[in-house]
Coordinates of N, CA, C and O in Angstrom, one line a residue:
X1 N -4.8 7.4 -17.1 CA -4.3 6.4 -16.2 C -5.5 5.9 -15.3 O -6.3 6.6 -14.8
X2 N -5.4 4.6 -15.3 CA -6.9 4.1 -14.7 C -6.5 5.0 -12.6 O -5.6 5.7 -12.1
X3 N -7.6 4.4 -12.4 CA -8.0 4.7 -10.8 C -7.0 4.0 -9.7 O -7.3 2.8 -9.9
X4 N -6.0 4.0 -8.5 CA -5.5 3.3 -7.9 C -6.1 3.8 -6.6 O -6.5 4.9 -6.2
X5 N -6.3 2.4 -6.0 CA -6.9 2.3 -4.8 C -6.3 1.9 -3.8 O -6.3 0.7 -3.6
X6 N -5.6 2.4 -3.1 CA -4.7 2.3 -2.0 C -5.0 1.8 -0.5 O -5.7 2.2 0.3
X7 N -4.1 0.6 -0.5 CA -4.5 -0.5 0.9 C -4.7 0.0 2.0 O -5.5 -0.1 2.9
X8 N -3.4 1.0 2.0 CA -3.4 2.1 3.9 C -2.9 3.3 3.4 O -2.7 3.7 2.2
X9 N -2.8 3.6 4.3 CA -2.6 5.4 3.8 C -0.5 5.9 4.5 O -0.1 6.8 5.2
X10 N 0.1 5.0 3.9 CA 1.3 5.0 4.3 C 1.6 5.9 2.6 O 1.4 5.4 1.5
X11 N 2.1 7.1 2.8 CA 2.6 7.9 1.6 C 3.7 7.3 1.2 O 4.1 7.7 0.1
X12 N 4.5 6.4 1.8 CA 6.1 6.1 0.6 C 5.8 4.8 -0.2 O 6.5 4.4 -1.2
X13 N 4.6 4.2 0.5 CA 3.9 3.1 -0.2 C 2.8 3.5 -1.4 O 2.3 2.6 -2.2
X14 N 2.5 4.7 -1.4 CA 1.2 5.0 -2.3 C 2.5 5.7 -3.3 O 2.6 5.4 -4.5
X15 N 3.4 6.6 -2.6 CA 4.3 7.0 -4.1 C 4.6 6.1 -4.2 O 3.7 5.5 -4.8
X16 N 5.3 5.3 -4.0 CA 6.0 4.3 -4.6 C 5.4 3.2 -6.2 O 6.0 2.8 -7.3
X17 N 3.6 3.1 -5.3 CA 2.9 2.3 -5.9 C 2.5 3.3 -7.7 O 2.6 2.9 -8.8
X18 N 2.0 5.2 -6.9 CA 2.1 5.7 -8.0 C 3.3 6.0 -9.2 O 3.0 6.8 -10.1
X19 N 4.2 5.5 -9.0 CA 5.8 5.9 -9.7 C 5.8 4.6 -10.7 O 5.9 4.6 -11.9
X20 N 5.7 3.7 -10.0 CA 5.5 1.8 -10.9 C 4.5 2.1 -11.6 O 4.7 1.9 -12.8
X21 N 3.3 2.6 -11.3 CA 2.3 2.5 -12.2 C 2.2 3.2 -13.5 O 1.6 2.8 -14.5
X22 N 2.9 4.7 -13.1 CA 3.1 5.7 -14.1 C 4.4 4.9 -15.2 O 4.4 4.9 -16.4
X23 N 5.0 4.5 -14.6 CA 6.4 3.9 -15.3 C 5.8 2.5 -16.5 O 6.2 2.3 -17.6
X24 N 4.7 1.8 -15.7 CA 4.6 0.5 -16.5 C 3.4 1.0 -17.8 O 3.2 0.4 -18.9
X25 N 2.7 2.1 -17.3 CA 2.1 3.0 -17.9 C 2.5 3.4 -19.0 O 2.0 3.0 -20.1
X26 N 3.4 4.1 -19.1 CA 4.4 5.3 -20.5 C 5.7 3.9 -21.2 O 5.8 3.5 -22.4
X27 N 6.4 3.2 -20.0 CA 7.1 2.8 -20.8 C 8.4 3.0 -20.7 O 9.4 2.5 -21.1
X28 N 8.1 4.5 -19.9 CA 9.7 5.4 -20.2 C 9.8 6.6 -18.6 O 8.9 7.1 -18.0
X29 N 10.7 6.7 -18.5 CA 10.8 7.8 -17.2 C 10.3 9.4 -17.4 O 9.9 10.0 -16.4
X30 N 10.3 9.8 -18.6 CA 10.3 11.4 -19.8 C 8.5 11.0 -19.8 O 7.7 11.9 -19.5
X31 N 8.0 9.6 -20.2 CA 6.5 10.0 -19.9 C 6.1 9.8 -18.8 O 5.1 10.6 -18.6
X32 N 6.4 8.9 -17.8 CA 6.0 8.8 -16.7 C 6.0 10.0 -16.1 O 4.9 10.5 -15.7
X33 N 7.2 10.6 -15.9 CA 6.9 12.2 -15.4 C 6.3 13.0 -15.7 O 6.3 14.1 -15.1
X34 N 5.6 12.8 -16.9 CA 4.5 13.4 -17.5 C 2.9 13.3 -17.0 O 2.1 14.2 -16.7
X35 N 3.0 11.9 -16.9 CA 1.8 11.7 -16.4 C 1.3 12.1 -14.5 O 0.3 12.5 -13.9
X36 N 2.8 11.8 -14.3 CA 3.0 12.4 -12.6 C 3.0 13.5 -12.7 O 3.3 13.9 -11.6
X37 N 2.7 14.7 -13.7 CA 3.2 16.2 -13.3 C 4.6 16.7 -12.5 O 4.6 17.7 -11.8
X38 N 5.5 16.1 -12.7 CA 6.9 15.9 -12.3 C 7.9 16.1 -13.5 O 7.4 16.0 -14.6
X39 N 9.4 16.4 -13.3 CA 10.0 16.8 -14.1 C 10.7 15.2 -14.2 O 10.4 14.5 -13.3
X40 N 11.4 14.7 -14.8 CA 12.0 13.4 -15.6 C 13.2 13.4 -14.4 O 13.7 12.3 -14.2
X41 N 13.8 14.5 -13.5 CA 14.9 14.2 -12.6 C 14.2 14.2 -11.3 O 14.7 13.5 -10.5
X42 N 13.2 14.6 -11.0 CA 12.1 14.1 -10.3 C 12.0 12.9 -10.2 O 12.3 12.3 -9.1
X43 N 11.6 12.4 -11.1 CA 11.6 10.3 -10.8 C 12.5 10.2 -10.6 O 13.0 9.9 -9.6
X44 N 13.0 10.4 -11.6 CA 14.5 9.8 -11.0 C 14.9 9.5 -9.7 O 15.0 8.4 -9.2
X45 N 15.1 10.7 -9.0 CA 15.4 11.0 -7.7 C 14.5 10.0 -7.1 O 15.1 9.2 -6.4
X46 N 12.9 9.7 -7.1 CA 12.3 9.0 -6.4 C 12.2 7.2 -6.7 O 11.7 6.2 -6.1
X47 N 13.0 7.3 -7.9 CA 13.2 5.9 -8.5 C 14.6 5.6 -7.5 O 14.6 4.5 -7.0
X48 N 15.4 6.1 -7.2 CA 16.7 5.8 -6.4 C 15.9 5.6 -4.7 O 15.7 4.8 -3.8
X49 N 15.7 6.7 -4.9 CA 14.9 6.9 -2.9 C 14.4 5.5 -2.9 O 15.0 4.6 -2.3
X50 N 13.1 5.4 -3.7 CA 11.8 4.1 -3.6 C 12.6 2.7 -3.6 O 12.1 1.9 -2.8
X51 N 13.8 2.5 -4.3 CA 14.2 1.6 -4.3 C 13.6 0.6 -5.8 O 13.8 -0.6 -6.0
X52 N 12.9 1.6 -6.6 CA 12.1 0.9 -8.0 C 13.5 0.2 -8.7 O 14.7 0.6 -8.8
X53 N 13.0 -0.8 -9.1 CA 13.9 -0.9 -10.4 C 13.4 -0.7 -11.3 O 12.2 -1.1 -11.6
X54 N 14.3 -0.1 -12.0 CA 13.9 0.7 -13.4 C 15.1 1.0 -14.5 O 16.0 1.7 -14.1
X55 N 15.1 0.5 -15.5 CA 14.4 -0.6 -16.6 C 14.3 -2.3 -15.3 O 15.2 -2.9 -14.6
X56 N 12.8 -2.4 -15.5 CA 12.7 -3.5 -14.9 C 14.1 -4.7 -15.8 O 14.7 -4.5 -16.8
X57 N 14.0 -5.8 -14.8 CA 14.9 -7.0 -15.3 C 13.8 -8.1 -16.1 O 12.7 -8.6 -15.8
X58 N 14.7 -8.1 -17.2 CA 14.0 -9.3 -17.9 C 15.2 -10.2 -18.4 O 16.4 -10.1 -18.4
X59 N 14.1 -11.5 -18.9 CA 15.4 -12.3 -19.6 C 15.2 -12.3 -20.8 O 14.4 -11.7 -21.5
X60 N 16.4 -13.1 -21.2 CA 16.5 -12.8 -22.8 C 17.6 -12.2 -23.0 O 18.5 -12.2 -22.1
X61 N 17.8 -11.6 -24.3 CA 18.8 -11.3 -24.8 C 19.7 -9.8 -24.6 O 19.4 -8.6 -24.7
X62 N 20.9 -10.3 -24.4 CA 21.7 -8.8 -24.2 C 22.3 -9.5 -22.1 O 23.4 -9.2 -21.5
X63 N 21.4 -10.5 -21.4 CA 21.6 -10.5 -20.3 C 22.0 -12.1 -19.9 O 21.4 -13.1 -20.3
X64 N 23.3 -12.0 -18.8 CA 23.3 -13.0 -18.2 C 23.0 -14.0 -18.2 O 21.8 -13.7 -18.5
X65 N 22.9 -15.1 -18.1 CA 22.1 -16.5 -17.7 C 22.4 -17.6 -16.3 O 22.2 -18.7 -15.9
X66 N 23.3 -16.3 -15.8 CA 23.4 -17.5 -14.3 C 22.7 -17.3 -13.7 O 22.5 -17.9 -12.6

């Protein structure tokens, strides 16, 4: 996982930042928590708290168009 360099030292902003990064990283919640040293209900838990969205939103197929 490359190096993250953090703007201030506010901890719900550096997890937060570390949780997105580990996520866009693996791909998946089971590696992300891998990479965090965390258990997969672990993110979780901090993916609800943080307010992440996770599976990000895309367009395309399977979703909406309004």
């Amino acid at each position: 996982m490359p190096q993250l360099i953090l703007e201030d030292l506010n901890l719900e902003t550096a997890e937060r930042r570390l949780c997105s990064e580990a996520l866009n990283t693996a791909g998946n919640i089971v590696g992300a928590a891998e990479l965090l040293g965390i258990t997969r209900h672990a993110l979780k838990r901090r993916i609800i708290k943080l307010g992440i969205e996770w599976p990000p939103a895309r367009g395309g197929r399977g979703e909406p168009t309004t």
